[in-house]
């Protein structure tokens, strides 16, 4: 695509740093909050939920582009203040959508990130305006935009001088009626193939129903998304807009708890939970968790050692050379890990010893069992 | 949906057992192979790749529904024999598409699973015919079928008497040109919400380009798919059809190696590799891997213990009650894990001891550093 | 498109002759009838409606490919007999859809034209089967088929030996919910550009609502369609399928009455009404209609003559040379039209005379008016 | 649709009057011109073409919303002047697209109609701005907007105070690649069913190829469109944008010549050609054309009269009562048409007389023929 002069693929992927949060790096960035800012209390609670979950950025619309002129159009400036205040209380960044020059002016000095909505993806005049600011811009894909058109919309912003563009896939319009739009996760890969810009995913607007958000969020991360923009509301049933697609606080937190494993499975990271200063209690809880893993691994080891024993002659279950070799390797590894080598030298002989005992017991038990099978009536 | 009498949601999800392979259970079932069967050698190699990767089912088309009457229409019966033979050699099951009653007759006694292609999803007469057989049927979603229409197509098969239907999402037709079709991963969740049938995903036909297959496969598993149907060819550049979307053997194996982690992250399982009988070498490799984890966890523990030390007065770094409590808990866990309690009792005192030493060293180092900061010229 | 060997454009467009009806010629062929054959009476009444309207072909489905297995699947052989009998009574041809080899066998010797439905457009085995028969085939465009795929489906039939393929556009699947499908009238032009085959349009399945059928039918004819396939039912409210899109008999006839003018406007023909042997009454009605036109044209002439008079000096309103010239030209034309020249020679002088009188009266009236304007108080 | 408070259907359709042109009345309004204004000469020539064709409104874009930031973005103010000047020279109105408040300010006092492009259909801030002006607004349907969303966008303009909204269908995004977009002519009927606003059609952007414009324009008129917005360029091959879909001047004029008949066929009007003050020559040409029709109709009458004669006994060919009745009816009609009743009374007896003679001659000829058939050898 010849016109992707600035948005086109480069040797290195772009990483956008904004007030301590890195978008496009290894960490999956979770952004959450309600569709529309409604009140101070609603935003405080939303911010608590996002923080609790390990989210970094609070979202909330104050200028709402609504299909009908008679739908709630957003709280405007008052809403921005609620958003900003709630984010501040929890140490979160915040993002809101702008819809024209005036709305941008009202929020530019208050929020950390600016969003361009799907309906404005080809509002080229607006793109040029946000191209002249010095804040990151989340650019949502238009409802029926091709990936190429989306990247060319990004090019408008980049070519106007703002290099901090974050692409956001949010579902495209298709014939399928069971979801509001059809989330196009292929677009994540295609956009990353064609461009160096970070790509995040908004499963909420795509699905339009909260029961799919968890599975689609995980799928988005597995597909290579750099972040998630998810709607959550303290009380979805009373949301002024998009209630049916908003997660409850509990669902949002539940999803976040499950997200770290998915991120890790594709070599990305996401850490659930408030990143509070460590307390004695929390550190002890961490130790307990580590100890559990150590024991599980010791049990696994013992089981493999038993299988190994099955394959060797009984008088060969102990193999001193192999043990020496293991200890030597582990001592080297311990040094690398800044673990006292002495600890390894002291505990591994114990581990070997119990392993050998276990092999022997196991073999004897098997032989007994064999005897019983051959001489079932105990006539031996 | 009132007409989903048999396909509609039930208390329990359906699990389809076919010759030792379970589709719809906890395990992610990997199916692979070329779009079209071309030769005995091609199928043998494909089967090797699938087996190597941990796949369970070999695919290969012998009756190809092609857009043009002048395109290669498949090898027919000769092709089935290549497919079946190759699957047998590697202990795999096999699946092939049927296009009418005649083609079904030719393969019914040879293959394990029957496939109905996207173009025939609403060939109701064919659905009724496969509804009368006693083999599992993979029912691909039509190119522009709604989820509801797809499930009603399944209902045709079920209501004709065959309860073994596996749904397969394979991309829908949209305006987006960068992929052949648009993979609709929301459909996995929607189909599972509306129906008890297993759902698998074919990312190959959806994407139409091999560079997206790996990320879409992982996304499919994260989204809840019960299996993957992926095209692979020993030499994609020479494939008679769908070369551009076929993975090379290396890519297929690479993907399989990465899939287990993603499956585990959503509490499913997938095991890469041939499931050979354990050898002494493989068991030793497993032990080495476990040992590495144990050491990493010991190092993590040591680091947390140091942080804990920072929060306590130097004379309190050792806390005997806490140590007793830990040992007691781990002894109980060991018993549960069938690990000798004695081992725990012997190694944890060592771990504690090295931990305390580490805390003390750390505190002394910090104090020294503090001194240096306060009396920078060493004048103390 | 390289594979359109037989379907691709040729020097001459194909014209399909079937038992006295020509499809693809100058005449727009109207086909009508219910979605599904329900009873003998329903078909008789439908046939009457179609005949009354000037239709040539009766449609009616007896093997219905229905989305749900529990929907009415058609009357089968019994239905064919109703269809054939009703068509025969009215001297119409008939068409019905086939869904597999068996259904084709049942109808092949009874109906005049075979239809392949949208859902079977890429049921290639069925295409090959109807490619081996010697009857015209209406090939409906698939719900999400490109024009190219549609023509390649036709190529399947042609390459199997049957040259009588009639393409039928019937709406494609889009995101728009206000119609069942979106009628793609561009496809008529594109298909005619790429292929020599006749193209007809089915607005009923496209719109899914009867209020749009009349305007879409006219649009189809204006866009170049060679015929129309329209659903009508004696009592749409009680139709077993597609009631909401079926025209009432009155609406069908009303549409047919309006269609001739549209056909003529694009140099095609369509004649409304039963083509009964002329009765004295019908001939007299025709004469009355012609007389009305003659009078309207005489009135138009008189008005133009008056305008002409405005531009000439009052003493020049009669221009004998021009009159002679006109008569001479019209006498020549009369001869061409097999109209007695004497008639012209006798009536035109009368027409001229009244024209001149009219001009004079008009001018005098204008002058009087002028006087009144200049001397408004009548003070002259 | 509850929110269509102002746009929703009313007892009467809206008619928009703008400087002597009526949009939404009986007349089909033709608008034409290039996609982008390029030069003074280009616009003069385009205006000539539009005028020549009978068009009323000149279009030309000066602020172009282009997919790529590096494509030609329009001549701005300079371009407006070319557009306005060219329209003025030919007595046409003019329309141009605005993209934001600034561009609106620049053109508001110069052009007659404002256009909102498809990409800005849901740029609600822009809709509110054009809702506050007192000029008609052409509101193009968004690329993937439903009819409902389109009408709600109109509601934004109406509710802001501007009642002069003209809807414009311009094709929607679908999977079909043979046209740029898919013209949705059903939308004309649906929009007219739901709303009282005039609806026009832009076939150029829909098709993206000039070979389909003529047939789609006719189809649009047949479908009920109130006008056409068609791209034409003096030299499409050198157009800066949309060349492939622009008609040449000859094609535009050709289309206009053919449009009147289609309009008339659906009881609408469109008059091809410059509407110059009538000259003696043009009036005489009109008379000649009317005379031709009169003669054709007289010939038709004579032919029907002969058929009627075939059905009557030879001595009954003259039927005085019927003649009196005809004359009476035509005298009444003449009075209605402001045609001298005396003319009818004088010429109809002549017409009857020649009719009777023709019947007699015909019958005698037939009998002679019959004789020849019965006594082929002339032996009578």
CSV table of C-alpha atoms in Angstrom, one decimal, chain B residues 125-323:
chain,number,residue,atom,x,y,z
B,125,UNK,CA,-31.2,-33.5,0.8
B,126,UNK,CA,-27.5,-34.2,1.6
B,127,UNK,CA,-28.1,-33.3,5.2
B,128,UNK,CA,-30.9,-35.8,5.4
B,129,UNK,CA,-28.7,-38.5,3.9
B,130,UNK,CA,-25.8,-38.0,6.3
B,131,UNK,CA,-28.5,-37.9,9.0
B,132,UNK,CA,-29.1,-41.5,8.3
B,133,UNK,CA,-25.6,-42.8,8.8
B,134,UNK,CA,-23.8,-43.7,12.0
B,135,UNK,CA,-20.6,-41.6,11.7
B,136,UNK,CA,-19.8,-38.2,13.1
B,137,UNK,CA,-20.4,-35.3,10.7
B,138,UNK,CA,-18.4,-32.1,10.7
B,139,UNK,CA,-20.9,-29.5,9.5
B,140,UNK,CA,-19.2,-26.3,8.1
B,141,UNK,CA,-21.0,-23.0,8.4
B,142,UNK,CA,-22.2,-21.7,5.1
B,143,UNK,CA,-20.4,-18.6,3.6
B,144,UNK,CA,-23.3,-16.4,4.5
B,145,UNK,CA,-25.2,-18.5,7.0
B,146,UNK,CA,-26.4,-17.0,10.2
B,147,UNK,CA,-25.6,-19.0,13.4
B,148,UNK,CA,-29.3,-19.8,13.5
B,149,UNK,CA,-29.4,-21.2,10.0
B,150,UNK,CA,-26.3,-23.3,10.8
B,151,UNK,CA,-27.9,-24.8,13.8
B,152,UNK,CA,-31.0,-25.5,11.9
B,153,UNK,CA,-28.9,-27.3,9.3
B,154,UNK,CA,-27.5,-29.4,12.1
B,155,UNK,CA,-31.1,-30.0,13.2
B,156,UNK,CA,-31.7,-31.6,9.8
B,157,UNK,CA,-29.0,-34.1,10.5
B,158,UNK,CA,-30.0,-34.7,14.1
B,159,UNK,CA,-33.7,-35.1,13.2
B,160,UNK,CA,-32.8,-37.7,10.6
B,161,UNK,CA,-31.3,-39.8,13.3
B,162,UNK,CA,-27.6,-39.0,13.5
B,163,UNK,CA,-26.7,-37.3,16.8
B,164,UNK,CA,-23.0,-36.9,16.1
B,165,UNK,CA,-22.7,-33.4,14.6
B,166,UNK,CA,-19.6,-31.3,15.0
B,167,UNK,CA,-20.1,-27.6,14.0
B,168,UNK,CA,-17.2,-25.9,12.2
B,169,UNK,CA,-16.8,-22.2,11.9
B,170,UNK,CA,-14.8,-21.3,8.8
B,171,UNK,CA,-15.2,-17.6,8.1
B,172,UNK,CA,-18.1,-15.7,6.6
B,173,UNK,CA,-18.4,-13.4,3.6
B,174,UNK,CA,-17.9,-9.7,4.3
B,175,UNK,CA,-16.6,-6.7,2.4
B,176,UNK,CA,-13.1,-7.0,3.9
B,177,UNK,CA,-10.6,-7.9,1.1
B,178,UNK,CA,-7.5,-8.6,3.1
B,179,UNK,CA,-8.6,-12.0,4.1
B,180,UNK,CA,-10.5,-14.6,2.0
B,181,UNK,CA,-13.4,-14.6,4.5
B,182,UNK,CA,-13.8,-13.1,7.9
B,183,UNK,CA,-13.3,-15.6,10.7
B,184,UNK,CA,-16.3,-15.0,13.1
B,185,UNK,CA,-15.0,-16.2,16.5
B,186,UNK,CA,-18.1,-14.8,18.2
B,187,UNK,CA,-20.0,-17.6,16.5
B,188,UNK,CA,-18.2,-20.1,18.6
B,189,UNK,CA,-19.6,-18.6,21.8
B,190,UNK,CA,-23.0,-18.0,20.2
B,191,UNK,CA,-23.3,-21.6,18.9
B,192,UNK,CA,-22.2,-22.9,22.3
B,193,UNK,CA,-24.8,-20.7,24.0
B,194,UNK,CA,-27.6,-21.9,21.7
B,195,UNK,CA,-26.6,-25.5,21.3
B,196,UNK,CA,-24.9,-28.5,23.1
B,197,UNK,CA,-22.9,-29.5,20.0
B,198,UNK,CA,-19.1,-29.4,19.9
B,199,UNK,CA,-17.7,-26.5,17.8
B,200,UNK,CA,-14.4,-26.5,16.0
B,201,UNK,CA,-12.7,-23.8,13.9
B,202,UNK,CA,-11.1,-23.9,10.5
B,203,UNK,CA,-8.9,-20.8,10.3
B,204,UNK,CA,-7.4,-21.8,7.0
B,205,UNK,CA,-10.4,-21.2,4.8
B,206,UNK,CA,-11.3,-18.1,6.8
B,207,UNK,CA,-8.0,-16.4,6.4
B,208,UNK,CA,-6.9,-17.7,3.0
B,209,UNK,CA,-3.3,-16.8,3.9
B,210,UNK,CA,-0.9,-18.8,6.0
B,211,UNK,CA,0.6,-15.9,8.0
B,212,UNK,CA,-2.5,-15.5,10.1
B,213,UNK,CA,-3.2,-19.2,10.9
B,214,UNK,CA,-1.1,-19.4,14.0
B,215,UNK,CA,-2.6,-16.4,15.7
B,216,UNK,CA,-6.2,-17.2,14.6
B,217,UNK,CA,-5.8,-20.8,15.8
B,218,UNK,CA,-4.7,-19.6,19.3
B,219,UNK,CA,-7.6,-17.1,19.3
B,220,UNK,CA,-10.0,-19.9,18.4
B,221,UNK,CA,-8.9,-22.0,21.3
B,222,UNK,CA,-9.1,-19.0,23.6
B,223,UNK,CA,-12.6,-18.3,22.3
B,224,UNK,CA,-13.7,-21.7,23.3
B,225,UNK,CA,-13.3,-23.9,20.2
B,226,UNK,CA,-13.2,-27.6,20.8
B,227,UNK,CA,-10.8,-28.2,18.0
B,228,UNK,CA,-8.9,-26.9,15.0
B,229,UNK,CA,-9.1,-28.0,11.3
B,230,UNK,CA,-6.0,-26.6,9.7
B,231,UNK,CA,-4.6,-27.1,6.2
B,232,UNK,CA,-1.0,-28.3,5.9
B,233,UNK,CA,0.8,-29.6,2.8
B,234,UNK,CA,4.3,-31.0,2.4
B,235,UNK,CA,4.9,-28.4,-0.2
B,236,UNK,CA,2.3,-25.7,-0.3
B,237,UNK,CA,3.8,-24.0,-3.3
B,238,UNK,CA,2.8,-27.1,-5.4
B,239,UNK,CA,-0.6,-27.7,-3.8
B,240,UNK,CA,-3.4,-28.2,-6.4
B,241,UNK,CA,-5.6,-26.0,-4.3
B,242,UNK,CA,-5.4,-23.6,-1.4
B,243,UNK,CA,-1.6,-23.5,-1.4
B,244,UNK,CA,-1.4,-20.0,-0.1
B,245,UNK,CA,-3.4,-20.9,3.1
B,246,UNK,CA,-1.6,-24.2,3.8
B,247,UNK,CA,1.0,-24.3,6.5
B,248,UNK,CA,4.3,-25.9,5.8
B,249,UNK,CA,5.0,-29.0,8.0
B,250,UNK,CA,7.4,-26.9,10.0
B,251,UNK,CA,4.8,-24.2,10.6
B,252,UNK,CA,2.1,-26.7,11.6
B,253,UNK,CA,4.5,-28.3,14.1
B,254,UNK,CA,5.5,-25.0,15.5
B,255,UNK,CA,1.9,-24.0,16.0
B,256,UNK,CA,1.2,-27.3,17.8
B,257,UNK,CA,4.1,-26.7,20.1
B,258,UNK,CA,2.7,-23.4,21.1
B,259,UNK,CA,-0.9,-24.5,21.4
B,260,UNK,CA,-0.7,-26.4,24.6
B,261,UNK,CA,0.0,-23.3,26.6
B,262,UNK,CA,-3.0,-21.5,25.1
B,263,UNK,CA,-5.2,-24.5,25.8
B,264,UNK,CA,-4.1,-24.6,29.4
B,265,UNK,CA,-4.7,-20.9,29.8
B,266,UNK,CA,-8.4,-21.5,29.3
B,267,UNK,CA,-8.4,-24.7,31.3
B,268,UNK,CA,-8.3,-27.0,28.2
B,269,UNK,CA,-5.6,-29.4,27.2
B,270,UNK,CA,-3.5,-30.1,24.2
B,271,UNK,CA,-0.4,-32.2,24.1
B,272,UNK,CA,2.2,-31.6,21.4
B,273,UNK,CA,4.1,-34.4,20.0
B,274,UNK,CA,3.9,-38.1,19.2
B,275,UNK,CA,2.7,-39.9,22.3
B,276,UNK,CA,5.5,-42.5,22.2
B,277,UNK,CA,6.1,-44.9,25.1
B,278,UNK,CA,8.4,-43.2,27.6
B,279,UNK,CA,12.1,-43.8,27.2
B,280,UNK,CA,14.8,-43.4,29.8
B,281,UNK,CA,16.0,-40.4,27.8
B,282,UNK,CA,12.6,-38.7,27.7
B,283,UNK,CA,11.9,-39.3,31.3
B,284,UNK,CA,15.3,-37.8,32.3
B,285,UNK,CA,14.5,-34.8,30.1
B,286,UNK,CA,11.3,-34.4,32.0
B,287,UNK,CA,13.1,-34.6,35.4
B,288,UNK,CA,15.6,-32.0,34.2
B,289,UNK,CA,12.7,-29.7,33.2
B,290,UNK,CA,11.0,-30.2,36.6
B,291,UNK,CA,14.3,-29.5,38.4
B,292,UNK,CA,14.7,-26.2,36.6
B,293,UNK,CA,11.2,-25.2,37.7
B,294,UNK,CA,11.9,-26.1,41.3
B,295,UNK,CA,15.1,-24.0,41.3
B,296,UNK,CA,13.3,-21.0,39.7
B,297,UNK,CA,10.6,-21.3,42.4
B,298,UNK,CA,13.2,-21.6,45.1
B,299,UNK,CA,14.8,-18.4,43.7
B,300,UNK,CA,11.5,-16.6,43.6
B,301,UNK,CA,10.9,-17.7,47.3
B,302,UNK,CA,14.2,-16.4,48.3
B,303,UNK,CA,13.5,-13.0,46.7
B,304,UNK,CA,10.1,-12.7,48.5
B,305,UNK,CA,11.6,-13.7,51.7
B,306,UNK,CA,14.2,-10.9,51.3
B,307,UNK,CA,11.4,-8.4,50.7
B,308,UNK,CA,9.6,-9.7,53.8
B,309,UNK,CA,12.8,-9.2,55.7
B,310,UNK,CA,12.9,-5.5,54.7
B,311,UNK,CA,9.6,-5.0,56.5
B,312,UNK,CA,10.7,-6.6,59.8
B,313,UNK,CA,13.0,-5.6,62.5
B,314,UNK,CA,16.4,-7.3,62.1
B,315,UNK,CA,16.0,-9.3,65.3
B,316,UNK,CA,12.6,-10.6,64.1
B,317,UNK,CA,13.7,-12.1,60.8
B,318,UNK,CA,13.3,-15.5,62.1
B,319,UNK,CA,9.8,-16.4,63.1
B,320,UNK,CA,9.6,-19.9,64.4
B,321,UNK,CA,5.8,-20.1,64.7
B,322,UNK,CA,5.4,-19.2,61.1
B,323,UNK,CA,7.9,-21.8,60.1
